[in-house]
Short mmCIF file of C-alpha atoms and ligand atoms in Angstrom, two decimals:
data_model
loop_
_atom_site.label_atom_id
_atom_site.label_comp_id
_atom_site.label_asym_id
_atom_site.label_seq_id
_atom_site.Cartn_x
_atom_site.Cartn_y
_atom_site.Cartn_z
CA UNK A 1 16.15 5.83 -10.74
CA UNK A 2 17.00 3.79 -7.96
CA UNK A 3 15.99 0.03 -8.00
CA UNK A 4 13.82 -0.99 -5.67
CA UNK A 5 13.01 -4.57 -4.17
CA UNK A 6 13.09 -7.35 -7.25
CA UNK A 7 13.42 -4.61 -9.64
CA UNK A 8 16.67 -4.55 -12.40
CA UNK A 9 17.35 -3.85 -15.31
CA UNK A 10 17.34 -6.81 -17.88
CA UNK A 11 19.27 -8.60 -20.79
CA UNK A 12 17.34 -5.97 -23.06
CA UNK A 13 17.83 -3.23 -21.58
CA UNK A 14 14.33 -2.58 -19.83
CA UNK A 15 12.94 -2.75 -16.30
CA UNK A 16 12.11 -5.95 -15.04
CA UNK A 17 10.08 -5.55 -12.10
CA UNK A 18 9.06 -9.26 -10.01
CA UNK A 19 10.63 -11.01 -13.38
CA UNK A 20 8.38 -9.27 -15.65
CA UNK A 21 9.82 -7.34 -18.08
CA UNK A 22 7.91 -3.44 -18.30
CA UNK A 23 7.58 -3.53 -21.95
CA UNK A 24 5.30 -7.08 -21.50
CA UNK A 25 3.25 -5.70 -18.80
CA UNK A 26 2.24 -2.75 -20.91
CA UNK A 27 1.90 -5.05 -24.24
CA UNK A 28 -0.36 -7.36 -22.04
CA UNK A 29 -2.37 -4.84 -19.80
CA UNK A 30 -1.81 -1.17 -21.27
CA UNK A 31 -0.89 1.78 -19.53
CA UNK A 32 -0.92 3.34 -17.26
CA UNK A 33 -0.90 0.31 -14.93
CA UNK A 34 0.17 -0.34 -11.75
CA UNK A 35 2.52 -2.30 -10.61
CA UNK A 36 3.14 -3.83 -7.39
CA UNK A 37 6.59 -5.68 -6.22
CA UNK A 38 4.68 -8.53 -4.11
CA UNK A 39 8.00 -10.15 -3.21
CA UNK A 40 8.68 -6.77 -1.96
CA UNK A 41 5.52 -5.83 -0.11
CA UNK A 42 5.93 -9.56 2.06
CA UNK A 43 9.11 -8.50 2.66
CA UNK A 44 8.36 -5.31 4.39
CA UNK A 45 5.69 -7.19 6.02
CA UNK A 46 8.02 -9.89 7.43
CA UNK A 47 10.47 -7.36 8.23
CA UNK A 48 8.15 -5.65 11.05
CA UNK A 49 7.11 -8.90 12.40
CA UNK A 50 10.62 -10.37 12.78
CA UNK A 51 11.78 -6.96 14.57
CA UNK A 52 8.92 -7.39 17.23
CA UNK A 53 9.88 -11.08 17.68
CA UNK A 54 13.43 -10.46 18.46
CA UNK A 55 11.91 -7.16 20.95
CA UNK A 56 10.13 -10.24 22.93
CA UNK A 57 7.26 -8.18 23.41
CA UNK A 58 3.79 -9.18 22.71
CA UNK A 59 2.66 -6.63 19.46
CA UNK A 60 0.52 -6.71 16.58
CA UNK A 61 1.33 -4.78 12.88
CA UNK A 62 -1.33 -3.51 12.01
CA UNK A 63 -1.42 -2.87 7.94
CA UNK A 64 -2.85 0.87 7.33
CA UNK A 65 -4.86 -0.02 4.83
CA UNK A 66 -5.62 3.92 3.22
CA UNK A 67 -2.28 3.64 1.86
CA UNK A 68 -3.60 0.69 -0.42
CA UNK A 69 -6.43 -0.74 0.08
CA UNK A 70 -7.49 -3.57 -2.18
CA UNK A 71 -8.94 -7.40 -1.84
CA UNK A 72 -5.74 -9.10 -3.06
CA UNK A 73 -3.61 -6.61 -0.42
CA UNK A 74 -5.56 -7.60 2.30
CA UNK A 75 -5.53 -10.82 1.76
CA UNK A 76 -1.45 -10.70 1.56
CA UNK A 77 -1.45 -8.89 4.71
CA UNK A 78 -3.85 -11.85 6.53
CA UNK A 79 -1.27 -14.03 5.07
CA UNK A 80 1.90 -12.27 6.49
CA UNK A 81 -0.07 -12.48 10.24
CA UNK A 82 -0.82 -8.48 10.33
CA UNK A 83 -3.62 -6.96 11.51
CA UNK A 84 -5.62 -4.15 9.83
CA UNK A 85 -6.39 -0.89 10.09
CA UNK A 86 -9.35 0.62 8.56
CA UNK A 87 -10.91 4.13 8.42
CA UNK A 88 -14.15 4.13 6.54
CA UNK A 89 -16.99 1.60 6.36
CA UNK A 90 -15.34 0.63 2.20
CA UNK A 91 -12.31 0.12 3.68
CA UNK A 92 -14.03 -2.34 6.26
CA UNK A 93 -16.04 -3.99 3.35
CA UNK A 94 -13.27 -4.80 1.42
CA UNK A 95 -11.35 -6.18 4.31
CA UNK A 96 -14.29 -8.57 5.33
CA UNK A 97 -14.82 -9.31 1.43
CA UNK A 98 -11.32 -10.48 0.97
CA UNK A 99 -12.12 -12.90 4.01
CA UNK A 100 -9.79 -10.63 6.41
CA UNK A 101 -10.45 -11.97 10.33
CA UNK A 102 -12.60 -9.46 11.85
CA UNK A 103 -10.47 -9.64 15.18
CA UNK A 104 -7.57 -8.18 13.60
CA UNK A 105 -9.45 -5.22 12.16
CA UNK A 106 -8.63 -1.70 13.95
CA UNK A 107 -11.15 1.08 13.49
CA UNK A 108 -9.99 4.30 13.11
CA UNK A 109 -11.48 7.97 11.87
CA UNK A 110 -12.30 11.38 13.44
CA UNK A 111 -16.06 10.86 12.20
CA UNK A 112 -17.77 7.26 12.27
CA UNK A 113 -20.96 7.39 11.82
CA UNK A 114 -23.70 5.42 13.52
CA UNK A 115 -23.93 3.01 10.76
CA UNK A 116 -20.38 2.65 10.11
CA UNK A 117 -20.24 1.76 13.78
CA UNK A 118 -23.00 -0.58 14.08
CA UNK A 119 -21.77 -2.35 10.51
CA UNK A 120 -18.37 -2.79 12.62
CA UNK A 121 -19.60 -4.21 15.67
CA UNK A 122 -21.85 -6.38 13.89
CA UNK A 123 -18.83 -8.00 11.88
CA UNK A 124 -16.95 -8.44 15.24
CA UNK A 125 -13.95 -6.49 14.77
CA UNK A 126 -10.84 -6.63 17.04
CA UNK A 127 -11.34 -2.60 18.57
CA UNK A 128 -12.42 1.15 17.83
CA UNK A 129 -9.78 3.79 17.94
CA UNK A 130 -12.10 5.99 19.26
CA UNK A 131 -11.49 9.98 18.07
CA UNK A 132 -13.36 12.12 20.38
CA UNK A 133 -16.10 12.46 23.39
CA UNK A 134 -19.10 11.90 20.75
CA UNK A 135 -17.85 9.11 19.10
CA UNK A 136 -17.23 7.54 22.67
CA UNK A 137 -20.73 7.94 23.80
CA UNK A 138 -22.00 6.54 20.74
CA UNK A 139 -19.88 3.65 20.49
CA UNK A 140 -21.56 3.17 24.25
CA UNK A 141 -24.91 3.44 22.90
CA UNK A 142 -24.59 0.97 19.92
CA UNK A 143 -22.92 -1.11 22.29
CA UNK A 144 -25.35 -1.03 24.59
CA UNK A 145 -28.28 -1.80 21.96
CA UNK A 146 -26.23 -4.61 20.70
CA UNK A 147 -25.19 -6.09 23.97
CA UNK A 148 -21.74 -5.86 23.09
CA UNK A 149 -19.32 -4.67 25.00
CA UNK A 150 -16.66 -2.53 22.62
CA UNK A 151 -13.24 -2.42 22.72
CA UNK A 152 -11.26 0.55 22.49
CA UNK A 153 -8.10 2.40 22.44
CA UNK A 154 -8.42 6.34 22.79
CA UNK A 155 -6.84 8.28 20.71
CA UNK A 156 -4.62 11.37 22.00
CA UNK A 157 -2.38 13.92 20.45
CA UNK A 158 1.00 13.85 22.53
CA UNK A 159 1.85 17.20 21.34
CA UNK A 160 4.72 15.62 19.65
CA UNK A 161 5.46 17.33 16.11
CA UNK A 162 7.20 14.68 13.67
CA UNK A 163 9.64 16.76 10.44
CA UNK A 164 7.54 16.70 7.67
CA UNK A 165 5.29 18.06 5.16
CA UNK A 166 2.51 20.04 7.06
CA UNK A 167 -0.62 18.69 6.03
CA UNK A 168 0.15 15.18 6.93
CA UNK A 169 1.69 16.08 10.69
CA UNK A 170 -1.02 14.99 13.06
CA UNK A 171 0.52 14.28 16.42
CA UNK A 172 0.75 18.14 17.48
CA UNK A 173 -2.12 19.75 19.91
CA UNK A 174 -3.78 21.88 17.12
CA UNK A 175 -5.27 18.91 15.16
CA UNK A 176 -8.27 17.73 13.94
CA UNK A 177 -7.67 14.21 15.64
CA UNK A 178 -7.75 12.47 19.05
CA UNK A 179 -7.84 13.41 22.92
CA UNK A 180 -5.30 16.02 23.81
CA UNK A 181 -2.90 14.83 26.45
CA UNK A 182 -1.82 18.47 27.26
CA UNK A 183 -5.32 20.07 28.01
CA UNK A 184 -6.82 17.33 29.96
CA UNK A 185 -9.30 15.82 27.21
CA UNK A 186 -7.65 12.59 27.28
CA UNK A 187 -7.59 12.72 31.09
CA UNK A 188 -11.11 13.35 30.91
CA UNK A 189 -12.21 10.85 27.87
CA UNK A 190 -10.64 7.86 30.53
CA UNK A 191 -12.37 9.16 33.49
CA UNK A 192 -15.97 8.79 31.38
CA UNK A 193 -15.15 6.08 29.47
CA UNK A 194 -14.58 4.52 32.83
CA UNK A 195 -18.39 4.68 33.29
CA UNK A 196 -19.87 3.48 30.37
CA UNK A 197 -21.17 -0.28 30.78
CA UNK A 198 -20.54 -0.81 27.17
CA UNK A 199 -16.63 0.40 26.37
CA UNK A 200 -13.65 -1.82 27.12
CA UNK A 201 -10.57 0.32 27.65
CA UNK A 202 -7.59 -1.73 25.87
CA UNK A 203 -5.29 1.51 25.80
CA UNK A 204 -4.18 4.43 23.99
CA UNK A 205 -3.51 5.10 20.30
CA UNK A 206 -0.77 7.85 19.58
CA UNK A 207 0.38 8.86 15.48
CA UNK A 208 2.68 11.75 14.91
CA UNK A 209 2.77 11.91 11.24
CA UNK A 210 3.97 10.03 7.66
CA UNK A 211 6.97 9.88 5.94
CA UNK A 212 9.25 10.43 9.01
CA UNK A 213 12.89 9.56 9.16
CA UNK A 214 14.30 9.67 12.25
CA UNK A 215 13.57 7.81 15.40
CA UNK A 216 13.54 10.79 18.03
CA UNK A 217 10.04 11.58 17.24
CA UNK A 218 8.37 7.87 18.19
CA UNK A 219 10.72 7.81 20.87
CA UNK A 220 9.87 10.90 22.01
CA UNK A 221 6.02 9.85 21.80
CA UNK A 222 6.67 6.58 23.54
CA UNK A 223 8.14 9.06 26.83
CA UNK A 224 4.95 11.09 26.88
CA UNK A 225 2.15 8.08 26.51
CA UNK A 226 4.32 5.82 28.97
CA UNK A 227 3.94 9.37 31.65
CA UNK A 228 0.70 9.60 30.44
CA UNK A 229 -0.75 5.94 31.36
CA UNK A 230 1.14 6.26 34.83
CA UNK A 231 -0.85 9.74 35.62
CA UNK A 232 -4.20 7.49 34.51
CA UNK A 233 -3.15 4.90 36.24
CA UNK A 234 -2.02 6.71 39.57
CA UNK A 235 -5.49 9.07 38.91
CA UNK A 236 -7.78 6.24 37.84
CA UNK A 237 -7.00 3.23 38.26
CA UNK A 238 -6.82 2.15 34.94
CA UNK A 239 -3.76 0.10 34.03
CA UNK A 240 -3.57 0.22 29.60
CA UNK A 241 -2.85 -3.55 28.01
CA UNK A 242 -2.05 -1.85 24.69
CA UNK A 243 -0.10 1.20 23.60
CA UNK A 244 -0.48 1.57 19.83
CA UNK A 245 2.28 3.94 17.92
CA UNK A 246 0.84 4.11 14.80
CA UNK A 247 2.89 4.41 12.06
CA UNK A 248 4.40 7.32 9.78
CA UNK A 249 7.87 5.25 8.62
CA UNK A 250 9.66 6.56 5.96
CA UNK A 251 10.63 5.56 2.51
CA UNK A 252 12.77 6.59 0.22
CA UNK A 253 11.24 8.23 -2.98
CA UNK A 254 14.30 10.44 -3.88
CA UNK A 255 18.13 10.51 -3.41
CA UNK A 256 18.26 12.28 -0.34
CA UNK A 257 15.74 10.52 1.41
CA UNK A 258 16.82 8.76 3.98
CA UNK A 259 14.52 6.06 6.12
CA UNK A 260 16.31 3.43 8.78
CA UNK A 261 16.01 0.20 8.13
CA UNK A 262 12.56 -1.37 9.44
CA UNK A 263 14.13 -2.94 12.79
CA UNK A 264 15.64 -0.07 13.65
CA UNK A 265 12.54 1.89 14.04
CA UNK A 266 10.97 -0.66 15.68
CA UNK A 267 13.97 -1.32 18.21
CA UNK A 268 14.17 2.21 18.92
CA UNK A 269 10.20 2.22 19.78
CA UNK A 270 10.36 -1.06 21.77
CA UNK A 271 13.64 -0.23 23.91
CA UNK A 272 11.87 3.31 24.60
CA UNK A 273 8.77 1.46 25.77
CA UNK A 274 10.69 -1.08 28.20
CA UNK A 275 12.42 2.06 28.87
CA UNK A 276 10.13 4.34 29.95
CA UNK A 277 7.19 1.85 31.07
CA UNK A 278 9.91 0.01 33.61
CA UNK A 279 11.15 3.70 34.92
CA UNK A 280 7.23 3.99 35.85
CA UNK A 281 6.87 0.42 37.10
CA UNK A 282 4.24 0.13 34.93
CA UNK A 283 3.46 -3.92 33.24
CA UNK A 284 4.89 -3.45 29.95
CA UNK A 285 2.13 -2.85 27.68
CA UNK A 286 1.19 -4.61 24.31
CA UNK A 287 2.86 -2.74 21.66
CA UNK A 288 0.53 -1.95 18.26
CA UNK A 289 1.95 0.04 15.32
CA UNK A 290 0.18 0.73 11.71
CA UNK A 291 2.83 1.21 8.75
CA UNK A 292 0.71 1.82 5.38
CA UNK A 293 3.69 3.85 3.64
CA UNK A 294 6.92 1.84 4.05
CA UNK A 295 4.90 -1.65 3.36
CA UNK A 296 3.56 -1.08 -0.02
CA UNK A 297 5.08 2.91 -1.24
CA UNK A 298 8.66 1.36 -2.47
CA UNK A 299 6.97 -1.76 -3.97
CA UNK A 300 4.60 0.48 -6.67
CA UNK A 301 5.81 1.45 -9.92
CA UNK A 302 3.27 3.36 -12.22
CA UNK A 303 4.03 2.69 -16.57
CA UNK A 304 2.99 5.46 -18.44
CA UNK A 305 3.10 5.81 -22.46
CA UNK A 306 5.16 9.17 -23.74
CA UNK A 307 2.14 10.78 -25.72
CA UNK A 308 3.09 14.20 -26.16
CA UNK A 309 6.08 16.21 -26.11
CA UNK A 310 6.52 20.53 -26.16
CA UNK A 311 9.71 22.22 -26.27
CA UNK A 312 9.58 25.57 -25.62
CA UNK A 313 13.26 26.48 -26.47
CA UNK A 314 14.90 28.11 -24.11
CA UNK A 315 12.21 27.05 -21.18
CA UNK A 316 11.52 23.85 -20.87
CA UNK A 317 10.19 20.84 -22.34
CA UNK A 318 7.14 18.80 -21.57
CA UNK A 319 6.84 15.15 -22.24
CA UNK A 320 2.95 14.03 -21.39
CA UNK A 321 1.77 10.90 -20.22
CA UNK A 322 -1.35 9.17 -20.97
CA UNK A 323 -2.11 9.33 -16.45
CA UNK A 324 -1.41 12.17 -14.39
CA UNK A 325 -3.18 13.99 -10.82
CA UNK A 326 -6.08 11.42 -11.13
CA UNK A 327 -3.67 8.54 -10.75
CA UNK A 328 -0.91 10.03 -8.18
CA UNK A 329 -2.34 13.34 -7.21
CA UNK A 330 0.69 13.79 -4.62
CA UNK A 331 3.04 15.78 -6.45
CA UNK A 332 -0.12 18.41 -7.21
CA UNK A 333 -0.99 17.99 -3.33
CA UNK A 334 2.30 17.91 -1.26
CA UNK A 335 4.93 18.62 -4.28
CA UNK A 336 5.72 14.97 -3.62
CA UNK A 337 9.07 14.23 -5.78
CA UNK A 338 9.36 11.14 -7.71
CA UNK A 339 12.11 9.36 -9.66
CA UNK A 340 11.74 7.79 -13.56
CA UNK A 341 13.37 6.57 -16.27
CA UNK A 342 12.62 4.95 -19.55
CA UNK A 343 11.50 1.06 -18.73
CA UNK A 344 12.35 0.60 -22.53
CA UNK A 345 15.04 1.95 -22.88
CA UNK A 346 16.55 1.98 -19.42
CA UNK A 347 20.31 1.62 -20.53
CA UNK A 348 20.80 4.63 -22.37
CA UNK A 349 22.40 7.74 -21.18
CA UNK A 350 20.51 11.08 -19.91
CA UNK A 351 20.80 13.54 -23.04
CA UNK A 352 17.77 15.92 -21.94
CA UNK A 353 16.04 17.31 -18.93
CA UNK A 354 12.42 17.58 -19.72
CA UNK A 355 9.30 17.82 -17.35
CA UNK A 356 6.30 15.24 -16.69
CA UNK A 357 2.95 16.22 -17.46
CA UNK A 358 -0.12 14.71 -16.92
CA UNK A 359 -3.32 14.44 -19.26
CA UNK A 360 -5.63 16.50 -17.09
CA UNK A 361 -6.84 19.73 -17.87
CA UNK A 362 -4.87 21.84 -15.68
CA UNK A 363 -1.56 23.20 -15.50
CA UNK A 364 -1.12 21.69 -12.11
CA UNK A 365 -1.14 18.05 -13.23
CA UNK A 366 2.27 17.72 -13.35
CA UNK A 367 3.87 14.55 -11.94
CA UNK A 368 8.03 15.00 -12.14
CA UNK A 369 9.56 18.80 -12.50
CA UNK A 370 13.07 18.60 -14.57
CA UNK A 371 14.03 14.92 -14.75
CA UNK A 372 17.17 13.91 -16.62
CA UNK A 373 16.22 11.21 -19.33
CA UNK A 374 17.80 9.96 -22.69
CA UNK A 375 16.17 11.71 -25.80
CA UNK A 376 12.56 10.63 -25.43
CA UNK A 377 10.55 9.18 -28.27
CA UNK A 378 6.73 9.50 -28.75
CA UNK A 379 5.45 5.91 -27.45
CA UNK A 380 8.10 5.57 -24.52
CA UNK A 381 7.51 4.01 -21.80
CA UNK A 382 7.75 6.12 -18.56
CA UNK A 383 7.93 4.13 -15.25
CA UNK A 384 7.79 6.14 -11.90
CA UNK A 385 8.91 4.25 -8.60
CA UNK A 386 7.75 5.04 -5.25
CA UNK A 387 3.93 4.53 -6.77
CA UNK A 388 2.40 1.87 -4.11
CA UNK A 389 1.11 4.22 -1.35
CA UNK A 390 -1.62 6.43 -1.35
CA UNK A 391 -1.54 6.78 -5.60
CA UNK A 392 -4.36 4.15 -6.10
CA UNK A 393 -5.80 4.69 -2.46
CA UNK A 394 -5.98 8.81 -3.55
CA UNK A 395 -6.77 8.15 -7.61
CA UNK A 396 -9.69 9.85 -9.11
CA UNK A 397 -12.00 9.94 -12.40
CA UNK A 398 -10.77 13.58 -12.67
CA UNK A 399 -11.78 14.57 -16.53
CA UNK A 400 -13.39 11.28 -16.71
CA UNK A 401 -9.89 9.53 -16.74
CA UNK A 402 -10.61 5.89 -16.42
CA UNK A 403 -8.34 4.60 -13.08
CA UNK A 404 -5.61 2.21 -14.42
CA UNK A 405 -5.51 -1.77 -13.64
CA UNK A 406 -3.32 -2.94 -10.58
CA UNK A 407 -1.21 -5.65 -10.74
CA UNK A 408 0.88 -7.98 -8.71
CA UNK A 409 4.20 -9.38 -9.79
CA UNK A 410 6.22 -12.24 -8.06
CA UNK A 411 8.54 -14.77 -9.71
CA UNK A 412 8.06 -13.77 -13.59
CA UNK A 413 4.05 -14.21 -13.29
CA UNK A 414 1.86 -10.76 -12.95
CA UNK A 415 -2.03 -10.99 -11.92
CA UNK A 416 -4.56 -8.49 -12.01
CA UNK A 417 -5.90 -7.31 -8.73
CA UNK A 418 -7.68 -4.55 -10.34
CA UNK A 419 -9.58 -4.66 -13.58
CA UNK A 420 -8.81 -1.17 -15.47
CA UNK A 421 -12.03 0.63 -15.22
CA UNK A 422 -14.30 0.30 -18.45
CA UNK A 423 -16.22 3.30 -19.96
CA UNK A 424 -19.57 1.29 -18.39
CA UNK A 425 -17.92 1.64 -14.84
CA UNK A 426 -17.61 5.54 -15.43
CA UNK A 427 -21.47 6.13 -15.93
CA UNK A 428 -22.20 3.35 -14.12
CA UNK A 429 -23.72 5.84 -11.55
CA UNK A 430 -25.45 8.32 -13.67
CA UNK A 431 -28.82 9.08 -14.03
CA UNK A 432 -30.82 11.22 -16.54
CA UNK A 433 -34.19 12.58 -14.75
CA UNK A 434 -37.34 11.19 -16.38
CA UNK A 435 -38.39 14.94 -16.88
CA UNK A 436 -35.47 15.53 -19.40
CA UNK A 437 -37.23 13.05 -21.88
N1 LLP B 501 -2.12 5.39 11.51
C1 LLP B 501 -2.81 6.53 11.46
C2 LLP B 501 -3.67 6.89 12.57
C3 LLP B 501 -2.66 7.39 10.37
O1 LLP B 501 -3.32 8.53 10.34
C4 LLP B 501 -1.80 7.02 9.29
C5 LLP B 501 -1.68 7.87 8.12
C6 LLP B 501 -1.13 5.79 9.37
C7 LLP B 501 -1.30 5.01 10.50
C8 LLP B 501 -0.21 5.30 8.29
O2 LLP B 501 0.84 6.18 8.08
P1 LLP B 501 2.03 5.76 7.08
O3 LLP B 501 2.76 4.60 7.73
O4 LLP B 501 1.41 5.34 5.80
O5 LLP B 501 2.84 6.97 6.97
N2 LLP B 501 -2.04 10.89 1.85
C9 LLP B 501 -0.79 11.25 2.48
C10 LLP B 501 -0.54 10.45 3.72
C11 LLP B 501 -1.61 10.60 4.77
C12 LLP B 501 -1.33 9.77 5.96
C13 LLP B 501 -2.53 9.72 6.83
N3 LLP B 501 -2.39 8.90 7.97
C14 LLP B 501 0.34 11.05 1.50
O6 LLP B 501 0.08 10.70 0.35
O7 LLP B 501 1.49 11.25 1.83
#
């Protein structure tokens, strides 16, 4: 497995992950837990800001929050001077609970609803990413009623399609998201949006898809939104102050992935938009972007506690784990691959290839297919890298699995950020009807 940020191997032979050894965290909290790299996450964080420094541009990173969205990660990412990006009113909630400055908060979603847009303006947040031509007119409207007058960027698809798995590729015309550059919608969103007393055009918002590798893609976006602003601007008269990329960065989960380097992505975004803004003669726009992925995926590890094991000779053998699809449901939703070893025993040499199962009951729970590992043991400890995006964000009570604890490591000291759920919080919800007695 490869080592990511602070983590190593140790004196004894186990992982040590932010100074804590693996075997301690599970003694201490139990599995399966989650662990986050802080020292890691910050420096992802600094990364992207110290890239759009040296581009001299005026930017903002905006955290995407749906990767992991939690008080104490908020907070880090008001700390690290990012903005954030949320997509549902409990995403906005938790941001404002963790004392996140409304002004940095980005709105996003294909579906707000009219209180999830009121609740927003009311707590003064920085813009809407508005979706579509219903959303627009209702932002208006709740504007209007408010006596507020909304920012906004519009979001269009620039028909751009970024290599990767299918179901997370939204920059390409047949989407569920966004003004479509190619049609005319966006044309037309700008042209109404023009005439509504209560909507501040700050730009356009452009994302062509997650877990992308190579630059030619953003680059290739950046061409089409800087052609696109001049058309508005030659058509319209409306000259954008920000030009927001999203985000859709890579990171490496497997051997064989292969992301850039942070600043290299974002040099290849801001030299396209000096680029192709200055071939337009068009005032160089704020640039936005919104990693969730490469800030917090590489700094998650999930332990696990070997439970089970079933050879069946000849075929394979399964070694289960006390988590599964209700803690990372990726591998059962994209075949996501992941890398493990044993944190306890993280010297020894591969003997056996056996497959990971989960606890859930269905065949399709199953987190790593044929992973090379040294004889394992009933009461190993499994840790899988690659855990901090979209694993927590995605987890479920599937079965009535409890969701694990999350916690932060940094410097040999490891806090909770969130309490393992209890049996109380599982039927915490539930009612029984008078009528049944
Ligand atoms: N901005 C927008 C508008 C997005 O839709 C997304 C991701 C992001 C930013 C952040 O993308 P990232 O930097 O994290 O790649 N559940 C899937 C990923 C869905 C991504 C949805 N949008 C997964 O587990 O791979």
């Amino acid at each position: 497995m490869y080592l990511h940020g602070t983590s190593k191997i140790n004196g004894k032979g186990h992982l040590e992950i932010g100074g804590c050894d693996a075997t301690d965290l599970v003694q201490t909290f139990g599995t399966p837990l989650y662990v986050v790299d802080e020292t890691l996450v910050r420096k992802q964080c600094s990364e992207y800001m110290e890239a759009f420094r040296a581009s001299g541009l005026q930017f903002q990173v905006a955290y995407a929050s749906k990767a992991f969205c939690v008080m104490a990660m908020c907070k880090l990412a008001e700390e690290e001077g990012l903005s954030l990006d949320v997509v549902s009113d409990g995403e906005l909630f938790t941001a404002l609970q963790a004392g996140f400055p409304a002004e940095r908060i980005h709105f996003h979603g294909n579906n707000k609803t009219p209180e999830e847009i009121s609740m927003a303006i009311d707590a003064g947040i920085g813009c809407f990413v508005i979706d579509n031509f219903v959303e627009m007119h209702l932002v208006n409207q709740i504007g209007a009623e408010k006596g507020v007058k909304v920012k906004a960027l519009f979001r269009v698809t620039p028909g751009v399609e970024a290599h990767t798995h299918e179901y997370i590729s939204t920059g390409q015309q047949d989407s569920k998201f966004g003004f479509d550059i190619t049609n005319g919608s966006a044309a037309r969103a700008f042209a109404e949006a023009k005439e509504l007393a209560n909507i501040e055009i700050l730009g356009v918002h452009s994302h062509i898809g997650s877990q992308i590798f190579e630059v030619e893609g953003f680059q290739m976006a950046v061409q089409r939104v800087a052609d696109f602003s001049q058309a508005i601007r030659e058509q319209q008269g409306i000259t954008f102050t920000v030009v927001n990329l999203g985000g859709g960065f890579g990171i490496r989960y497997i051997d064989g992935h292969t992301p850039l380097p942070i600043s290299q992505y974002v040099k290849a975004i801001t030299d396209a938009v000096k680029t192709y803004f200055a071939a337009n003669e068009y005032p160089v726009p704020q640039i936005w972007v919104e990693p969730g992925r490469s800030i917090v995926g590489e700094a998650g590890t999930t332990l696990y506690t070997v439970g089970t094991v079933k050879e069946i000779p000849g075929i394979r053998k399964y070694v289960a784990v006390d988590g599964g699809m209700t803690d990372n449901p990726r591998p059962a939703l994209y075949q996501s691959k992941y890398e493990a070893i044993l944190a306890n025993r993280a010297t020894e040499q591969s003997e056996e290839t056996v497959s990971i199962a989960g606890k859930c009951c269905e065949s399709g729970d199953m987190l790593i297919w044929d992973l090379a590992l040294p004889k394992v043991n009933i009461g190993d400890v499994l840790a899988v890298s690659c855990t901090g995006a979209y694993n927590y964000a995605m987890a479920s009570n599937y079965n009535r699995i409890r969701r694990p604890a999350v916690v932060f490591v940094r410097n040999g000291e490891a806090d909770v950020v969130v309490k393992r759920e209890s049996f109380q919080d599982i039927v915490a919800n539930d009612l029984i009807p008078a009528r049944m007695g």
